[in-house]
Tab-separated table of C-alpha atoms in Angstrom:
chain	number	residue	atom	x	y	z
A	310	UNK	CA	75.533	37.371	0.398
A	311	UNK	CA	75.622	37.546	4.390
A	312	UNK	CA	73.041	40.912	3.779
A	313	UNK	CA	70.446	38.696	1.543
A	314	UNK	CA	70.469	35.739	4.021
A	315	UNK	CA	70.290	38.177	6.870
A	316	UNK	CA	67.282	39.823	4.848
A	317	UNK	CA	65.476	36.303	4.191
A	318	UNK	CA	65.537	35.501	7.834
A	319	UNK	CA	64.271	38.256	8.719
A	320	UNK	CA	61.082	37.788	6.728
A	321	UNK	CA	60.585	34.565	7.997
A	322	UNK	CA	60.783	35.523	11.284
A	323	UNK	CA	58.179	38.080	10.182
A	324	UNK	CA	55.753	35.416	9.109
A	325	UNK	CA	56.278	32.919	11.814
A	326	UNK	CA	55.684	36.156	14.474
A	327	UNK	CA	52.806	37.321	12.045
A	328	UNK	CA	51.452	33.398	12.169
A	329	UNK	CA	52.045	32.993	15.663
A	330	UNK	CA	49.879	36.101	16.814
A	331	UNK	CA	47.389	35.020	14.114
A	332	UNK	CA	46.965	31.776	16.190
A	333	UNK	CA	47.311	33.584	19.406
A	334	UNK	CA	44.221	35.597	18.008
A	335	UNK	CA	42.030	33.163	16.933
A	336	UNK	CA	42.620	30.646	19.919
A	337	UNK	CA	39.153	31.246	21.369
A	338	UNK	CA	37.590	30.766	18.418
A	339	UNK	CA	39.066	27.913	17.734
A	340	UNK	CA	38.909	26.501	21.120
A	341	UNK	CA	35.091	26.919	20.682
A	342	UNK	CA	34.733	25.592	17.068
A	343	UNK	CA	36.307	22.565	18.405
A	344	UNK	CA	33.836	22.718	21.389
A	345	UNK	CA	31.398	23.480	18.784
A	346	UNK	CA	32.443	20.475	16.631
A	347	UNK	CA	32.690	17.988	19.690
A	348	UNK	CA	28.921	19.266	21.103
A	349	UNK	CA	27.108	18.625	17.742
A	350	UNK	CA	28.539	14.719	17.535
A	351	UNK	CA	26.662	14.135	21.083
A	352	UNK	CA	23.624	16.502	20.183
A	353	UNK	CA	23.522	13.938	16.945
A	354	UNK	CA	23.294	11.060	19.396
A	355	UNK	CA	20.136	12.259	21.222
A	356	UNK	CA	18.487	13.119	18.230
A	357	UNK	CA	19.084	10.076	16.410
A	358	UNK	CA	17.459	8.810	19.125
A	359	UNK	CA	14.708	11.006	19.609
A	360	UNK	CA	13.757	10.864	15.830
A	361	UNK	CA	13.811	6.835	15.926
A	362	UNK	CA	11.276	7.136	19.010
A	363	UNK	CA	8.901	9.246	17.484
A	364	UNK	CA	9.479	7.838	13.557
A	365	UNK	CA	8.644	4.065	15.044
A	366	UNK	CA	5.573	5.374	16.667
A	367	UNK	CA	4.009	6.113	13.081
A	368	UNK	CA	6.012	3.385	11.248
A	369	UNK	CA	6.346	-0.569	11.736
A	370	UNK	CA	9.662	-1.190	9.418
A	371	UNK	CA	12.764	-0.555	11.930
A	372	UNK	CA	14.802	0.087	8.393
A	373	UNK	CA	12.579	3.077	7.905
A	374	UNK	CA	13.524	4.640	11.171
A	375	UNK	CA	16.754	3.891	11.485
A	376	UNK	CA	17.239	5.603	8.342
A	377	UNK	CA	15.382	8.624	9.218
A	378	UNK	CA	17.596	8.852	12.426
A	379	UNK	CA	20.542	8.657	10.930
A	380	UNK	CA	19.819	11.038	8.152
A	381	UNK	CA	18.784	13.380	11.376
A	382	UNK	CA	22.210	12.398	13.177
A	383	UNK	CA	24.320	13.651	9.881
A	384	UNK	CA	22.045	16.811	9.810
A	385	UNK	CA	23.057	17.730	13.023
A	386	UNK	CA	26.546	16.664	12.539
A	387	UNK	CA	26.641	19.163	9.339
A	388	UNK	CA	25.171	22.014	11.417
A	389	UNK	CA	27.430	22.160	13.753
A	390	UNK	CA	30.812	22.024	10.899
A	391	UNK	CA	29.647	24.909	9.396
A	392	UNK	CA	28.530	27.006	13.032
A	393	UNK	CA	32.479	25.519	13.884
A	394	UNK	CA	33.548	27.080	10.503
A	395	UNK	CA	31.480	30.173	11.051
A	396	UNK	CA	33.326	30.710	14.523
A	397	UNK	CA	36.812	30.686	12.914
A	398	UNK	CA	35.434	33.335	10.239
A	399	UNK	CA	36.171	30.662	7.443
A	400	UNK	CA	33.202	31.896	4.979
A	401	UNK	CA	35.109	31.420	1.743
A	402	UNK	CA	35.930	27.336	3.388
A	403	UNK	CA	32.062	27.290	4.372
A	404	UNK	CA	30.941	28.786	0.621
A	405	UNK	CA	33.568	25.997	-0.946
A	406	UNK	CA	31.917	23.170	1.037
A	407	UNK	CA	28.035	24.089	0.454
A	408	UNK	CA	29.047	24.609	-3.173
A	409	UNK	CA	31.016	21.256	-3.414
A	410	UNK	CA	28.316	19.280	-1.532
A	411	UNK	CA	26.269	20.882	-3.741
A	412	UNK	CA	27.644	19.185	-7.063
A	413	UNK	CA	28.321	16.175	-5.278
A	414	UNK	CA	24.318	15.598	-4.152
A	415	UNK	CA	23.631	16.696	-7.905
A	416	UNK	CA	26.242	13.863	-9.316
A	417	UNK	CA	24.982	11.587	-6.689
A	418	UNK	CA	21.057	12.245	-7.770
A	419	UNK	CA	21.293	11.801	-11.466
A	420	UNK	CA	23.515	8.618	-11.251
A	421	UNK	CA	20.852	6.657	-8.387
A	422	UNK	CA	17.637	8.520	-9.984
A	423	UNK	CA	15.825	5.735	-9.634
A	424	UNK	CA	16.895	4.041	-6.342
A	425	UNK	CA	16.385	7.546	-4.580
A	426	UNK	CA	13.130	7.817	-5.933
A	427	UNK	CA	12.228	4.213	-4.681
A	428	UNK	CA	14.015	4.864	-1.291
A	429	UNK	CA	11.785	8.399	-0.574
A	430	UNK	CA	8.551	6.494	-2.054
A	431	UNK	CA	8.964	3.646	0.172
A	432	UNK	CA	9.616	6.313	3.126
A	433	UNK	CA	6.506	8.201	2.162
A	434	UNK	CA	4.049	4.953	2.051
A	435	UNK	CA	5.711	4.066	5.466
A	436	UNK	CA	4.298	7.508	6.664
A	437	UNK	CA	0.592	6.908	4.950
A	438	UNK	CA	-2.398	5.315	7.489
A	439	UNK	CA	-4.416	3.356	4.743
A	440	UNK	CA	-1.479	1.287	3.701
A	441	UNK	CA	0.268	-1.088	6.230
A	442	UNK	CA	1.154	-4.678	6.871
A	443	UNK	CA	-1.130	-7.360	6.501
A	444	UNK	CA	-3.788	-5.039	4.280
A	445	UNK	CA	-4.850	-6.657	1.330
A	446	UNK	CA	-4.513	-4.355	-1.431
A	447	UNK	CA	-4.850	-4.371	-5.214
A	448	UNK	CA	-2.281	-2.183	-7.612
A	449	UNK	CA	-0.594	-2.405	-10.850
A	450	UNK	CA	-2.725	-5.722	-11.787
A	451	UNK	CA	-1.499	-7.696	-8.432
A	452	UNK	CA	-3.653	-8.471	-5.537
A	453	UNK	CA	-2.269	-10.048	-2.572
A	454	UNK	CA	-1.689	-9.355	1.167
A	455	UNK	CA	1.278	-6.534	2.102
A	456	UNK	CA	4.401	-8.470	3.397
A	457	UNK	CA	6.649	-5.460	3.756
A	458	UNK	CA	7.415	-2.175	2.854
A	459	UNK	CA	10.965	-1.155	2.872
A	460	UNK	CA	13.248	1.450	1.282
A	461	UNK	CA	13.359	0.222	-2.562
A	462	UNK	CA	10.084	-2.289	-2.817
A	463	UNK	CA	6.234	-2.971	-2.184
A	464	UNK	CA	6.220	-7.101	-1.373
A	465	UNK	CA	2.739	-8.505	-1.988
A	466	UNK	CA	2.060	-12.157	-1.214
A	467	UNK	CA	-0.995	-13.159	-3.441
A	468	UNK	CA	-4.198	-15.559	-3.169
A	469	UNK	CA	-1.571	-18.433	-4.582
A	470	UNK	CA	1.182	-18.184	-2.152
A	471	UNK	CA	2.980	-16.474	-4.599
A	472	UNK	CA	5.552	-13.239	-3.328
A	473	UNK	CA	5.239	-10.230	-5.936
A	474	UNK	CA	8.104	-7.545	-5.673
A	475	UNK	CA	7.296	-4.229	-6.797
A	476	UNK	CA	9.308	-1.209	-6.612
A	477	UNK	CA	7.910	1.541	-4.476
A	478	UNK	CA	7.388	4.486	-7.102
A	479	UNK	CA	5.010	2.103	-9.053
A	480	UNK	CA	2.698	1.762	-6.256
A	481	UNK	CA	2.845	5.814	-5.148
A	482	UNK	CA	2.549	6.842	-9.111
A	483	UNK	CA	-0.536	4.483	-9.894
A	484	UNK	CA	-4.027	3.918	-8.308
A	485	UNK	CA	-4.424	1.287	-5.546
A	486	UNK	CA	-7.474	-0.379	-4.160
A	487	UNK	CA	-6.788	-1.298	-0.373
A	488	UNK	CA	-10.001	-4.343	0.772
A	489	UNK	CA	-8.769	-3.652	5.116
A	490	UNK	CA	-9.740	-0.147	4.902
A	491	UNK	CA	-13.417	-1.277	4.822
A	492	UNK	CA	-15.432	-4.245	7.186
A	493	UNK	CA	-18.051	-4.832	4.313
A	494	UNK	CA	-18.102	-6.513	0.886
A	495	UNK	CA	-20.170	-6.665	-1.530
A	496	UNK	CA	-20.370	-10.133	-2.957
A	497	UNK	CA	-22.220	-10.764	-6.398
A	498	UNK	CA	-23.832	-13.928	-7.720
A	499	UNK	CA	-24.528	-14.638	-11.516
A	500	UNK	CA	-26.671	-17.510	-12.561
A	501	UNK	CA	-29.749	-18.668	-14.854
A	502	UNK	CA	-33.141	-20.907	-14.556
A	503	UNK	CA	-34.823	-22.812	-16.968
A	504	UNK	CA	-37.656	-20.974	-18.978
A	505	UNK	CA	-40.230	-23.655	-17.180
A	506	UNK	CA	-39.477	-22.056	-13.876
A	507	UNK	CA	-41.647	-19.791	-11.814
A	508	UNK	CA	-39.590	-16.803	-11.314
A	509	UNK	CA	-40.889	-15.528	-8.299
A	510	UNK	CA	-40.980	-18.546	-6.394
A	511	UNK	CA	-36.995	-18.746	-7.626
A	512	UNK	CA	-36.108	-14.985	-6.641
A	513	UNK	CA	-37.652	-15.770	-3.277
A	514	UNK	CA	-36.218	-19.250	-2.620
A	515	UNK	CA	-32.857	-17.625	-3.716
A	516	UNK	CA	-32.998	-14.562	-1.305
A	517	UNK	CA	-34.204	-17.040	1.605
A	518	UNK	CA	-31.427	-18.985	0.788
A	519	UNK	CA	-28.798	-16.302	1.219
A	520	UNK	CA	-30.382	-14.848	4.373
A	521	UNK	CA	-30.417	-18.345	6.280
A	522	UNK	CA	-26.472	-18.910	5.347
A	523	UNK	CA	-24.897	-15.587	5.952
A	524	UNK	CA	-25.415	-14.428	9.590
A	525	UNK	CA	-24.008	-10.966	8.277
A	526	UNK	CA	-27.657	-10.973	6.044
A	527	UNK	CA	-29.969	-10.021	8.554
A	528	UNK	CA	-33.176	-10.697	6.105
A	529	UNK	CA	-34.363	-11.555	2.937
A	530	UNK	CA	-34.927	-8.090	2.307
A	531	UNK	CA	-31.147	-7.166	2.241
A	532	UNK	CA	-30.366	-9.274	-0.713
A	533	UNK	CA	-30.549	-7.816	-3.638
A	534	UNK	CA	-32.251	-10.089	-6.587
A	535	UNK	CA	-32.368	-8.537	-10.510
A	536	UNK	CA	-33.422	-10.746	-13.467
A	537	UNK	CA	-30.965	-9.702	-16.616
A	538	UNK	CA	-31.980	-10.870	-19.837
A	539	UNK	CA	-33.391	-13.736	-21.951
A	540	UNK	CA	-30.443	-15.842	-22.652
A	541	UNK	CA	-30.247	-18.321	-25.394
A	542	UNK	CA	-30.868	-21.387	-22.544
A	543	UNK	CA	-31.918	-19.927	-19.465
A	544	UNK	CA	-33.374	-16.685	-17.916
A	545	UNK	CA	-30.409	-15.088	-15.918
A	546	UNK	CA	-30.504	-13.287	-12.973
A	547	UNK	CA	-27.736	-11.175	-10.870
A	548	UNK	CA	-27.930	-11.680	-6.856
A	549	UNK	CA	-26.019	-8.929	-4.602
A	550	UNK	CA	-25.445	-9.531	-0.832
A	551	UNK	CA	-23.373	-7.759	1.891
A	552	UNK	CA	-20.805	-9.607	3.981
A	553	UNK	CA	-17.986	-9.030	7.178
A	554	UNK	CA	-14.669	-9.237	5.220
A	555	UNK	CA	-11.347	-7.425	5.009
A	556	UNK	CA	-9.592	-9.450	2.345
A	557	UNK	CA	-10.783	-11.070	-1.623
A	558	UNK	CA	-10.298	-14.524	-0.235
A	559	UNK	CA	-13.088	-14.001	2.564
A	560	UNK	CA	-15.119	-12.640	-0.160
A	561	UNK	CA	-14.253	-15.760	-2.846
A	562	UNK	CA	-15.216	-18.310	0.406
A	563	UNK	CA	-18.359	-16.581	0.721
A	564	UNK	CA	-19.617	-16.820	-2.764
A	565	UNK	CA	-18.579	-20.061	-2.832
A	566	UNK	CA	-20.419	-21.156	-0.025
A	567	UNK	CA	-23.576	-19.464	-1.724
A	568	UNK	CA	-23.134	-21.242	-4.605
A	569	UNK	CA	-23.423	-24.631	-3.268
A	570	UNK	CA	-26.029	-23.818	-1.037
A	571	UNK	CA	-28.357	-22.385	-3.788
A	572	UNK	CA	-27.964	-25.186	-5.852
A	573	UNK	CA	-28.689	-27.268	-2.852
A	574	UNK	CA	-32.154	-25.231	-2.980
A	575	UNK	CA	-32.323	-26.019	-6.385
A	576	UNK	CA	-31.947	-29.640	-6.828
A	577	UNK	CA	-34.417	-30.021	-3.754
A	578	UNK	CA	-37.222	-27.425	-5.188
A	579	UNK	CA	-36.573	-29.105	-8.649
A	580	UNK	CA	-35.180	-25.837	-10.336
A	581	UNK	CA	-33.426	-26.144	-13.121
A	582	UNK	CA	-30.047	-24.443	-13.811
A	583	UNK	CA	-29.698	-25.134	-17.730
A	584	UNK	CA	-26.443	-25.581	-19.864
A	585	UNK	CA	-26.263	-24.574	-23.162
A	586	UNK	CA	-28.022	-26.735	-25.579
A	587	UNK	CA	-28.064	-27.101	-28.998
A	588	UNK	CA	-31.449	-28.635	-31.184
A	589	UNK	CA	-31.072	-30.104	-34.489
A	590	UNK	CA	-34.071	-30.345	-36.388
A	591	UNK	CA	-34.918	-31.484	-39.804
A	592	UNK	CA	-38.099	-30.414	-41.325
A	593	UNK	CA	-37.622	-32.456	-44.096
A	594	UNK	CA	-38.224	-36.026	-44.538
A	595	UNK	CA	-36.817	-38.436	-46.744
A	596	UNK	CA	-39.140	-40.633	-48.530
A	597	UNK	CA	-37.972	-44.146	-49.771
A	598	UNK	CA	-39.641	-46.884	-52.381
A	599	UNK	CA	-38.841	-50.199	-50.628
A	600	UNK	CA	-39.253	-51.678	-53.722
A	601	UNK	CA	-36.515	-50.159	-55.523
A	602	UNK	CA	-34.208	-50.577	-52.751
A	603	UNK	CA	-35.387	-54.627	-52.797
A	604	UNK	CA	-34.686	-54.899	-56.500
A	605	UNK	CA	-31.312	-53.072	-56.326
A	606	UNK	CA	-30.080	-55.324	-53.419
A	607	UNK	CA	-31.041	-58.292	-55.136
A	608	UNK	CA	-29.183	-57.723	-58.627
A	609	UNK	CA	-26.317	-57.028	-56.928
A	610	UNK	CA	-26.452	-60.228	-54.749
């Protein structure tokens, strides 16, 4: 009995000596993981900082850069837990970790498919020069002036005061027509005479009148002035002009200014600007004998 407990201590002394020079051993390495370890938390700090300098340079949402710096900070933070694991020789740990964090982002990415793809569509339209705040844009049949552009949604505020919330891989998966990324519109008029009028004198009054309203028109000769077709109560013509305008509801005040002043021109050159009319006519005529209406009436009385 006293020769087995005599043998059992002995072993254990064997492993505490055997653990004890192990840690002996690998006390400058771990002295310098930990340094290691320590460094990378206040390396994270100056490039969390760094990256949110340079990311609000390009974009005007804080959330956006914040985010990016912090992704940046944790980065770092990783970098430096596996160089620390690296220094104690801990490969296997190291291989363990990657290939957990691996499963874990993969769990993580099919569960929030959806919101990731939102959050890194709103990130890359935050990086992108022809969309920003305050453009008015056009995309997945809304048009409306750009509110915001954060990590999950595109927020449109359109012509009626009304706020439109769209999520962010809509607008980077489908076409959109930004109106700021261009000083010039293109505004088009669409009206009809009456078939008494003299066209040329109404092509010319109507160019005239476009040129004198619109500073942007330097001449008569800019405006653009075709005649369409015959239509069933007027002859109808399409008028084109050129204006200074960023957004649709520039572009809608201009035309509508056009409009009333061309049918100012109108009503004081006495040209007509027919509705649709419709003639009944009889080609027939009823004939009547007086007589045998008088006789009827009267035998009835």
């Amino acid at each position: 009995m006293n020769d087995q407990l005599n043998t059992a201590l002995g072993n254990l002394k064997e492993k505490l000596f055997g653990w004890f020079n192990a840690i002996i051993e690998s006390l400058p390495n771990l002295v310098l993981a930990i340094i290691v370890f320590v460094a990378a938390f206040y390396v994270a700090r100056y490039v969390s900082k760094i990256v949110d300098r340079l990311v609000s340079k390009r974009v005007e949402q804080k959330s956006i850069s914040l985010v990016v710096s912090r992704i940046a900070s944790v980065v770092t933070v990783c970098i430096g837990l596996f160089i620390a694991l690296g220094v104690l020789n801990l490969s296997q740990a190291l291989t363990s970790l990657l290939a957990g964090a691996g499963v874990i982002g993969l769990a993580i990415g099919l569960a929030l498919q959806g919101t990731l793809s939102n959050t890194v569509s709103g990130i890359v339209l935050s990086f992108r020069n022809r969309i920003g705040i305050g453009n008015w844009v056009e995309t997945n049949g809304y048009s409306g002036e750009v509110l915001d552009i954060n990590l999950n949604t595109f927020i449109l505020k359109e012509a009626d005061n009304n706020i439109v919330i769209i999520p962010n891989k809509m607008i980077l998966e489908n076409p959109i027509k930004n109106y700021s990324l261009t000083t010039r519109m293109r505004v088009t008029l669409e009206c009809g005479v009456g078939y008494e009028s003299d066209l040329v004198k109404v092509e010319k009054l109507t160019k005239d009148t476009i040129a004198d309203t619109f500073n942007q028109v330097e001449s008569s000769d800019d405006v653009e002035f075709y005649y369409t077709e015959f239509g069933d109560s007027s002859i109808n013509y399409m008028c084109r002009f050129w204006i200074d305008a960023e957004s649709m509801l520039e572009k809608l005040r201009a035309k509508t200014k056009a409009i009333i002043e061309i049918k100012k021109a109108y009503d004081k050159n006495s040209i007509n600007i027919p509705f649709p009319i419709r003639t009944l006519q009889f080609d027939n005529k009823l004939s009547i004998d007086k007589s045998e209406v008088s006789e009827s009436t009267f035998s009835e009385n």
